[in-house]
XYZ file of C-alpha atoms in Angstrom:
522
model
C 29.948 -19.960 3.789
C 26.743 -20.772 5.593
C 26.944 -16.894 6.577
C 26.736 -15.939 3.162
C 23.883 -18.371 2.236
C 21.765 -16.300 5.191
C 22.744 -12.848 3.838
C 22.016 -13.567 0.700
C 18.824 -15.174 1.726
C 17.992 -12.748 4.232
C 18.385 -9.850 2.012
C 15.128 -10.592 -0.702
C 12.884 -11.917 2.780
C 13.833 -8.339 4.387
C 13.062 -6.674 0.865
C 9.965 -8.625 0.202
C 8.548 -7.779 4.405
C 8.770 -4.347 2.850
C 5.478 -4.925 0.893
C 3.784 -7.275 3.587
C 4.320 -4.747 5.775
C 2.655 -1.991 4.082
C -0.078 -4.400 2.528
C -1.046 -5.986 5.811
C -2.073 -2.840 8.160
C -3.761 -4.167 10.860
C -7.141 -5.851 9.013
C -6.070 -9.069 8.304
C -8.070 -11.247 11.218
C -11.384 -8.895 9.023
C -10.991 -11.329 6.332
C -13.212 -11.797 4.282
C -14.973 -8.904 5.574
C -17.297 -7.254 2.807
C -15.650 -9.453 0.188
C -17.851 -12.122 1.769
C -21.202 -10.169 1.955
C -20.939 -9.559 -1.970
C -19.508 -12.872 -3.345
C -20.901 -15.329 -0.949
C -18.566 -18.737 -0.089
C -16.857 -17.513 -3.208
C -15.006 -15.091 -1.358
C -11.802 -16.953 -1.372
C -11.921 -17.622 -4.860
C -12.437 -13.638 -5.321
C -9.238 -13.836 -3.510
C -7.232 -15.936 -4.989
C -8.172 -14.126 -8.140
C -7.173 -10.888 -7.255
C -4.080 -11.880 -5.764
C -3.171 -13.356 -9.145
C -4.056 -9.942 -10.941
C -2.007 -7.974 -8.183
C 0.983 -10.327 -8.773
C 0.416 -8.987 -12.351
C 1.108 -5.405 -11.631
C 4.045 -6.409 -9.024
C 5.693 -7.609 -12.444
C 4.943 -4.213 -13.653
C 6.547 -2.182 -10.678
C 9.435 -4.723 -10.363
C 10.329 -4.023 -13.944
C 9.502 -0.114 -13.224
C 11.995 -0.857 -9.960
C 14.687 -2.271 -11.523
C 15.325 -0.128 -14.357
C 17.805 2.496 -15.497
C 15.806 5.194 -13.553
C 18.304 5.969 -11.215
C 16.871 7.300 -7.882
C 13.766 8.609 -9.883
C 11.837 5.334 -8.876
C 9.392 3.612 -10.528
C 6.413 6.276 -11.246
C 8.120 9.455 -12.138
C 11.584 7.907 -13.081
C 9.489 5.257 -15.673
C 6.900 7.135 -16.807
C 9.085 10.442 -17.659
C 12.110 8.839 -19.191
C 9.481 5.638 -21.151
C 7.605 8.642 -22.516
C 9.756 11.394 -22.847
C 7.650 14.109 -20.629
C 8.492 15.257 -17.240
C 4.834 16.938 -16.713
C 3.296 13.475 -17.176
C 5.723 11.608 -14.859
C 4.913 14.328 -11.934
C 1.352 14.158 -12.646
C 1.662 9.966 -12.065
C 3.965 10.903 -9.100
C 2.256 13.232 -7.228
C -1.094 11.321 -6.700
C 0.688 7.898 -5.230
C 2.451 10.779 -3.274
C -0.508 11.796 -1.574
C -1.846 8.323 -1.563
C 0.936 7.266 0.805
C 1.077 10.358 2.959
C -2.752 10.257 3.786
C -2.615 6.595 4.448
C 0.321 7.646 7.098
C -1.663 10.280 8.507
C -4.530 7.906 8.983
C -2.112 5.073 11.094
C -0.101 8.049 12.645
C -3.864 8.823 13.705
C -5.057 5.674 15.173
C -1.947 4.693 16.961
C -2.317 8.039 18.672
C -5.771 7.136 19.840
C -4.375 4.065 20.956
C -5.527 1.788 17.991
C -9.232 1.473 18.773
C -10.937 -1.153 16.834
C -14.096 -0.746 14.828
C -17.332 -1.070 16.656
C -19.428 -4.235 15.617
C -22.513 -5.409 15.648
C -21.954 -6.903 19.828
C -21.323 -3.017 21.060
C -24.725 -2.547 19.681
C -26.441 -5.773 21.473
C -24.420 -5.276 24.510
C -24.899 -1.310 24.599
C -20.945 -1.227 25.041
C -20.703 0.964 21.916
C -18.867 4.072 22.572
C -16.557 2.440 25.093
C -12.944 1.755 25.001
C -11.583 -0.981 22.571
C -8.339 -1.811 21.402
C -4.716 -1.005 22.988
C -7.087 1.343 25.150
C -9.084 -1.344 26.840
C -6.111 -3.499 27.172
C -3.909 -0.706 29.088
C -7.639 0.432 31.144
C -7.300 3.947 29.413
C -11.153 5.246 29.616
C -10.598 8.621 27.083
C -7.857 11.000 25.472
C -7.383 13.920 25.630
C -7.008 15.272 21.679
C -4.243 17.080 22.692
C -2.551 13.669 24.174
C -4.114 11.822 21.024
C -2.028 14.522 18.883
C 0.757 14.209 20.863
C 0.801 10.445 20.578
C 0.218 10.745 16.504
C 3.021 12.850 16.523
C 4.937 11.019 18.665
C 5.011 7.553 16.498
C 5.390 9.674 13.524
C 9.056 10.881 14.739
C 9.597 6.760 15.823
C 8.875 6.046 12.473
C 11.525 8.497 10.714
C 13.987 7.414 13.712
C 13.453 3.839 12.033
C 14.599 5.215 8.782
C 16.696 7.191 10.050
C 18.626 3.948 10.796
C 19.604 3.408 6.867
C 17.674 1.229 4.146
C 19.012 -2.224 5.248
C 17.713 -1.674 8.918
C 14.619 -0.212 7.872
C 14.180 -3.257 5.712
C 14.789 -5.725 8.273
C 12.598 -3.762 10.838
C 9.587 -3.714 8.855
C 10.295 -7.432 7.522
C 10.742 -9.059 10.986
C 7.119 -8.284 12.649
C 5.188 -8.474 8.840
C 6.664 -12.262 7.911
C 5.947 -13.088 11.785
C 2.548 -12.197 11.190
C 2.263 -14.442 8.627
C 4.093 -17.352 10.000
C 1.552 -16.742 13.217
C -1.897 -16.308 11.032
C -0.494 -19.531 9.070
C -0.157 -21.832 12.067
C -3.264 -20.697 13.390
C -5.003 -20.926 10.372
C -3.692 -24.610 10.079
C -4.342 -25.287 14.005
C -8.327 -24.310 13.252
C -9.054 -25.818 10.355
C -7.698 -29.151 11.185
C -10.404 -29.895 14.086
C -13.102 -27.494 12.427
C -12.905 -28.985 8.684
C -15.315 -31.678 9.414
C -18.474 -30.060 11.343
C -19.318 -26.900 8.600
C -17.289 -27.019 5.683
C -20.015 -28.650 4.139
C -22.928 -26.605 5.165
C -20.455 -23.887 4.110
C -19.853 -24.029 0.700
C -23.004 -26.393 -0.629
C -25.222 -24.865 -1.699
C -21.999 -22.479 -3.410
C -24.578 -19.767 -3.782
C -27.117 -19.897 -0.691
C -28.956 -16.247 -1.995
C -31.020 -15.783 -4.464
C -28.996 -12.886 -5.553
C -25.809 -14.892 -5.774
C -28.162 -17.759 -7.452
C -29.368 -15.613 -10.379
C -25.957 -14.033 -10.958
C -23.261 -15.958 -9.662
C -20.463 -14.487 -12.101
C -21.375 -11.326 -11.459
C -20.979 -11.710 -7.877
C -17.348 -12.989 -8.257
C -16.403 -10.781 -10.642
C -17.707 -7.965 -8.039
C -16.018 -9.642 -5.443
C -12.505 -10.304 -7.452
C -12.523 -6.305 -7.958
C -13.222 -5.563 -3.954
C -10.605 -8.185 -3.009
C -8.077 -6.374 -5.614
C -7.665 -3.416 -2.475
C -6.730 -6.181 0.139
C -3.577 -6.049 -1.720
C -3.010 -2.233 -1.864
C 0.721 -1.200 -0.470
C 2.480 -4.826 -1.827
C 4.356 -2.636 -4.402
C 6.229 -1.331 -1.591
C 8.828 -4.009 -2.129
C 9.656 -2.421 -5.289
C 11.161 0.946 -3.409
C 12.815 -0.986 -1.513
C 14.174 -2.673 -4.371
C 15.326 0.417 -6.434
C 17.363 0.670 -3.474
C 19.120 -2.162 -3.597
C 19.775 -2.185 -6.843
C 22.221 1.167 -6.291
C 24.155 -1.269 -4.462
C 24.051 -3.977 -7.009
C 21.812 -6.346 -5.154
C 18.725 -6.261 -8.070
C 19.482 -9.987 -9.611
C 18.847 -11.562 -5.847
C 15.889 -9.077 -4.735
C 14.480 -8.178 -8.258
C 11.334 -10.129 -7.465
C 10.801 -9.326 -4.240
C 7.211 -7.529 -5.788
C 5.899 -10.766 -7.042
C 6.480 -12.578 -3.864
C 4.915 -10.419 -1.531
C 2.003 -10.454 -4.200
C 1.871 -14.225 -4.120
C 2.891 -14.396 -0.674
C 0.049 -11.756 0.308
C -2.491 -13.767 -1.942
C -1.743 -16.959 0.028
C -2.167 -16.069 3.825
C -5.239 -13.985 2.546
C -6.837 -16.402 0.461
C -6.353 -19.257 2.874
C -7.557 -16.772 5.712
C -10.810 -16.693 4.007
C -11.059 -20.415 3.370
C -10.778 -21.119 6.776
C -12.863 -18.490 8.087
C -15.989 -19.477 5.845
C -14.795 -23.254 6.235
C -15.202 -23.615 10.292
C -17.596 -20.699 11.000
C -21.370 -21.396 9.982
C -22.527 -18.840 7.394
C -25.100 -17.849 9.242
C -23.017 -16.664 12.444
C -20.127 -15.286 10.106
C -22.207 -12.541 8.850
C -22.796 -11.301 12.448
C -19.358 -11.664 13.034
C -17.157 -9.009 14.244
C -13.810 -9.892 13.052
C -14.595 -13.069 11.014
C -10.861 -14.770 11.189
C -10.122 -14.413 15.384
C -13.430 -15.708 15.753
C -12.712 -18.719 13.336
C -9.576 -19.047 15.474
C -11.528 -18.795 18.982
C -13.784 -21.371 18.020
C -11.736 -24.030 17.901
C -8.474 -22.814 19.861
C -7.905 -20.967 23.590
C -7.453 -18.148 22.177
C -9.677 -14.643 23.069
C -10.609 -12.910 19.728
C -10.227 -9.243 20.745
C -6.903 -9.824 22.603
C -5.314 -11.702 19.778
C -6.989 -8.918 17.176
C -5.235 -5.989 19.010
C -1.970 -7.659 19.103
C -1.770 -8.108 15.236
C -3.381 -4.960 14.711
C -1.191 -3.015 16.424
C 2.467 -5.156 15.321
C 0.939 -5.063 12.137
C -0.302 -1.398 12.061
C 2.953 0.115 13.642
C 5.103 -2.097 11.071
C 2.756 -0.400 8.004
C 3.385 3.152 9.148
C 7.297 2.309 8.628
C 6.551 0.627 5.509
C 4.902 3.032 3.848
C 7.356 5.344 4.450
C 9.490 3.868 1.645
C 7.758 4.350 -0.896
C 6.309 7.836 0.527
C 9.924 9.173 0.631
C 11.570 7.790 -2.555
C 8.667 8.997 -4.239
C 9.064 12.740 -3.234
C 12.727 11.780 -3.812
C 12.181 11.016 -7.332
C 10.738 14.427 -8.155
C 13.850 16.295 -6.324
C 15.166 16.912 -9.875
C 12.315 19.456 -10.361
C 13.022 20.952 -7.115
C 16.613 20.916 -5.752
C 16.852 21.721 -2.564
C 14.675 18.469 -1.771
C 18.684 16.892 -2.908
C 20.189 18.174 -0.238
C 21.437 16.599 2.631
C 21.939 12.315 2.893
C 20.744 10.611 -0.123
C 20.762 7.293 2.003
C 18.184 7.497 3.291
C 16.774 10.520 1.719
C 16.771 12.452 4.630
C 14.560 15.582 3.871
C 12.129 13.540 1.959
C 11.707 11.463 4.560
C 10.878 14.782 7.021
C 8.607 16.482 4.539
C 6.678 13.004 4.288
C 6.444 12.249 8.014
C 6.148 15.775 8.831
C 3.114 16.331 6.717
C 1.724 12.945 7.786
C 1.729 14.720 11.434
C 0.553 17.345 10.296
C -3.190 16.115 9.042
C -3.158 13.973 12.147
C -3.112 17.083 14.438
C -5.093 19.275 11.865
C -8.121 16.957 11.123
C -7.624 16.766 7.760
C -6.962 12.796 7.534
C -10.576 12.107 6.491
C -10.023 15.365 3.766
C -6.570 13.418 2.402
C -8.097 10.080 2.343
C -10.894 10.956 -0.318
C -7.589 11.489 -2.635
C -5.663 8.302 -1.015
C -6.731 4.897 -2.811
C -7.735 6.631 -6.461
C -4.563 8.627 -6.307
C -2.993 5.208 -5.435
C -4.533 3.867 -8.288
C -3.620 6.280 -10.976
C -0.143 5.872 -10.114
C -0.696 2.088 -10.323
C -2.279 2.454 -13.942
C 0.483 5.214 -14.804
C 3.432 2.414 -14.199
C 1.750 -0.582 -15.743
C 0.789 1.047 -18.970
C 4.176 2.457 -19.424
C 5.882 -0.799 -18.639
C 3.446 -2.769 -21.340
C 4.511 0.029 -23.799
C 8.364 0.065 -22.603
C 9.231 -2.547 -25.221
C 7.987 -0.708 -28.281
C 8.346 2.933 -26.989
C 11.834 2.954 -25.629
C 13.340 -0.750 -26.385
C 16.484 0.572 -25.339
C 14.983 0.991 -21.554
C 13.260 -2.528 -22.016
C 16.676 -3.980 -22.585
C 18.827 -2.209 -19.887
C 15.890 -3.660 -17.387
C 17.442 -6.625 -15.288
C 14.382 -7.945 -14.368
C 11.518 -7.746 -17.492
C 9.182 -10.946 -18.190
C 9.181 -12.067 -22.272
C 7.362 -14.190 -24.307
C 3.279 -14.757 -24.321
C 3.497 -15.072 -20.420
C 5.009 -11.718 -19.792
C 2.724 -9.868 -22.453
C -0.170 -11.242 -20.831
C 1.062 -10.554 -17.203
C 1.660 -6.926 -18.416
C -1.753 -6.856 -19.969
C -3.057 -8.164 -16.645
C -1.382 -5.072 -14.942
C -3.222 -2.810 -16.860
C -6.501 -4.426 -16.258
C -5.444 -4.681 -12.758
C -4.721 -1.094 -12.569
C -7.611 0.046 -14.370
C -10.181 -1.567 -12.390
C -8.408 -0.918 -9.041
C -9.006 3.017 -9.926
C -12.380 2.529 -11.490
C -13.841 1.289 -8.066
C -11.741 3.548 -6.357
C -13.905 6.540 -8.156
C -16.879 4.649 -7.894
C -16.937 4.444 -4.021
C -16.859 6.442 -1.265
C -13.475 6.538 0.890
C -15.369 4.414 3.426
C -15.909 1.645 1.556
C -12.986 1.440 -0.373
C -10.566 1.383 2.227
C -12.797 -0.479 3.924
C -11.974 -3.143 1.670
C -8.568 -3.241 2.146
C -6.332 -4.565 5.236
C -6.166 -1.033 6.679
C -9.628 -1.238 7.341
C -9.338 -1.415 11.102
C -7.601 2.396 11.373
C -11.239 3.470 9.896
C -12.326 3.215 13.490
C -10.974 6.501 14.335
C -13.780 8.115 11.980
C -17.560 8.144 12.435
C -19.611 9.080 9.186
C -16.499 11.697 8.114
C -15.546 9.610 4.973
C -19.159 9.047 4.437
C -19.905 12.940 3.963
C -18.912 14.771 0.565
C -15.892 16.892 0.690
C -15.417 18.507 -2.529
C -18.303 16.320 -4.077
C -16.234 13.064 -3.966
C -13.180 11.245 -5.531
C -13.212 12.743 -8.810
C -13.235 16.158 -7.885
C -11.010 15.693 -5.391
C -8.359 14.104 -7.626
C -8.700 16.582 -9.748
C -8.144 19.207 -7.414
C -5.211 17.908 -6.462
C -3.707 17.111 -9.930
C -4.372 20.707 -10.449
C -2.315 22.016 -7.527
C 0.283 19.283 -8.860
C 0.240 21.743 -12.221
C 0.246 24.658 -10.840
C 3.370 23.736 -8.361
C 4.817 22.865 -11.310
C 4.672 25.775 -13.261
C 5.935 27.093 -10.116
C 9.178 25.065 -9.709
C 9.702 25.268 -13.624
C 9.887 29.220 -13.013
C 11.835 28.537 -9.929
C 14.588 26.856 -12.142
C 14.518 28.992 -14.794
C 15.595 31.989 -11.922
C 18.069 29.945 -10.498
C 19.803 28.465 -13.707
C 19.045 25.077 -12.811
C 19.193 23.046 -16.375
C 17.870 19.501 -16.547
C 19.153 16.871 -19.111
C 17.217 15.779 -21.823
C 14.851 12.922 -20.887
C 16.367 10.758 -24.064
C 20.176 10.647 -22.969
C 21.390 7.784 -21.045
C 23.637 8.885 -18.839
C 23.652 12.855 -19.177
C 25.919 14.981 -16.774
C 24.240 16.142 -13.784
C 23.721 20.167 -14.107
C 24.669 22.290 -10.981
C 22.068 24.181 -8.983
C 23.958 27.687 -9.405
C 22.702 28.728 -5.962
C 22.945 25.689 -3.824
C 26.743 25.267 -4.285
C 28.457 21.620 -4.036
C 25.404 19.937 -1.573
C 22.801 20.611 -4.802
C 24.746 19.016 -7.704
C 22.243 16.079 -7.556
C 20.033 17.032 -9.853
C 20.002 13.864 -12.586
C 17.838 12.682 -15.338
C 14.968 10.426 -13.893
């Protein structure tokens, strides 16, 4: 009996690590970071706001999740069947899918260079910039090689799809065990801090609220600004609703259904309270010159060494993301096999030649140089897909109410209109700062921030002339390969069920034999 009570307790935890794990990289002791410099002592506040917001759209994806999509998942599956077009469900699809396969490029990267950690403002006093930080000054490593640093990119790549390689459960549980440990740690060292520190510059701290002149003559402006920066510390909690798609083909979706929303409010609590603390016991003067604002918090009221204790979450936390976001990298490739069958082939559990193409491509910019290229597309493209699910969710009931009722999980009354409502304004603004801002600063903002270190002024410069052009080039490959793989099917015989049945048959691939009979409605 008690054995039971773990499983079944273990199971949503393990599902719910999935979206820790790809939300915290390795920036979480960088809180609050620029969130901070733009809102001021509000910065938790900005925070807690945007975690709320986020929790919002994790009601949108855990409806998306949960739904009669089949292994489609929750941006192509959704948005093709809700609104009866397979061209718009790609076009939502493949943007998140680049969104997730720069972002593993760009840990695949740093772990290869050994996880170096950004240089601050002390390399410049001490004239240490330029020499070895991170795992790298830990193990006495001076330089790399590139073709070592490739080799090492590469290297945890191929760990990574071992991992998965292992089956979802495992996966699950790998990714979960180091992600909820780095919370439980940050927590008690959060707590440990604050208890000695709360009574020497809390105070001084947060009164006066707004201690600029800017932040006095527009102090909802500057949490408004700072709710919509904090909104990207969150980027990568929807992971939890791959992993929950999955479960529900084995008929676990009533006890990990939402799994989303808790690693949104989960997420929203460690980082919220992270910033609290850290403007709480650090005076606001020294906090701006700090480095990494939470370790130093941490070191000055507790034995522990900033750096040390920064490179050991990083790089848990960092190698735990680039399994992570392999999840939803893979299952969303997977949901656009139907348009290209051969991507069916092989184990559906885990999706075996997704996962390659993913990972492999991931390597791939790592050892090419292209990482900074991909990232310009990463957090819009990210976005878009983010928008894509919670506007057709908020539609779902009124478009296709026969979808809305065959959801397990869907939120009713007032409170669920206006969390779906929130979702979209979530969405929305997530995508409008994401094409307002250069890659930089954007991800930046978020808790992958400390794998930026492996750039200098790349994601500063202009490829392409910026987000918006390059998001559109890309949705205009994603037509063109299209029209390609339409043409492909139409050679082949390949015949795909209309979008409004239920539960159509699923049509043979003529030239694939038995192994490419998987080709199902989304």
């Amino acid at each position: 009996m008690e054995t039971g009570r773990l499983a079944a307790l273990a199971r949503p935890l393990a599902v719910t690590g999935v979206g820790l794990a790809a939300a915290l990289g390795g920036g979480l002791l960088y809180v609050p970071g620029g969130v901070a410099q733009g809102s001021g002592p509000q910065a938790p506040a900005a925070y807690l706001l945007a975690g709320g917001g986020v929790a919002c759209l994790a009601v949108a994806f855990a409806v998306a999740a949960a739904g009669p999509f089949g292994d489609r998942g929750p941006v192509y599956g959704a948005v093709a069947r809700v609104w009866g077009s397979r061209p718009l469900g790609a076009l939502a699809a493949w943007p998140a899918l680049a969104g997730y396969v720069a972002l593993l490029a760009l840990l695949a990267e740093w772990l290869g260079r050994l996880a170096p950690l950004p240089a601050g403002t002390g390399a410049y006093v001490d004239g240490t910039l330029g020499a070895p930080t991170g795992l790298a000054a830990v193990l006495g490593v001076t330089s790399l090689s590139p073709l070592v640093a490739d080799g090492l990119a590469v290297g945890v790549c191929a760990l990574a799809l071992g991992v998965h390689l292992l089956g979802v459960r495992r996966v699950a549980l790998a990714v979960a065990v180091p992600a909820w440990g780095v919370v439980v740690v940050a927590t008690a060292l959060l707590g440990a801090a604050f208890v000695p520190g709360v009574g020497e510059f809390v105070a001084g701290n947060f009164d006066p609220l707004y201690p600029t002149s800017g932040l006095r003559r527009a102090p909802v402006r500057a949490l408004v600004g700072g709710t919509g920066a904090a909104l990207f510390a969150f980027v990568g909690v929807e992971a939890a609703a791959y992993a929950v798609a999955d479960a529900s083909e084995d008929g676990e979706v009533d006890a990990v259904g939402g799994a989303p929303v808790l690693a949104a409010a989960v997420a929203c609590g460690v980082v919220s309270t992270t910033a609290f603390v850290a403007l709480g016991i650090v005076d606001w003067t020294r906090l701006n010159l700090a480095d990494i604002p939470a370790a130093d918090a941490f070191a000055a009221y507790l034995p522990v060494e900033p750096v040390g204790l920064t490179v050991a979450v990083s790089v848990v936390a960092g190698a735990a993301a680039l399994v992570a976001i392999g999840v939803p990298a893979s299952r969303t490739l997977a949901g656009l096999a139907e348009l290209f069958p051969p991507l069916s082939r092989g184990p559906g559990d885990p999706p075996l030649a997704s996962l390659l193409v993913v990972y492999g491509a991931a390597a791939a910019l790592a050892v090419a140089d292209l990482v900074a290229s991909a990232l310009y597309v990463a957090a819009p493209g990210l976005a878009l897909s983010y928008l894509a699910v919670a506007v057709t969710v908020a539609a779902m009931p009124s478009r296709r109410p026969d979808l809305w009722a065959a959801c397990p999980v869907r939120p009713t009354g007032r409170a669920g209109r206006l969390a779906l409502a929130g979702a979209v304004a979530v969405a929305a603004s997530l995508l409008g700062v994401a094409l307002a801002r250069d890659p930089a600063t954007v991800l930046g903002l978020s808790l992958h921030r400390v794998s930026l270190s492996v750039f200098d002024f790349e994601l500063v410069s202009d490829p392409l002339g910026g987000h918006v052009p390059a998001l559109v080039a890309w949705q205009l490959l994603g037509v063109g390969l299209y029209v390609v793989l339409r043409d492909y099917r139409e050679s082949t015989g390949v015949r795909l069920p209309p979008l409004g049945d239920s539960d159509g048959p699923e049509p043979t691939d003529p030239a694939g034999g038995d192994d490419a009979e998987r080709v199902a409605e989304p």
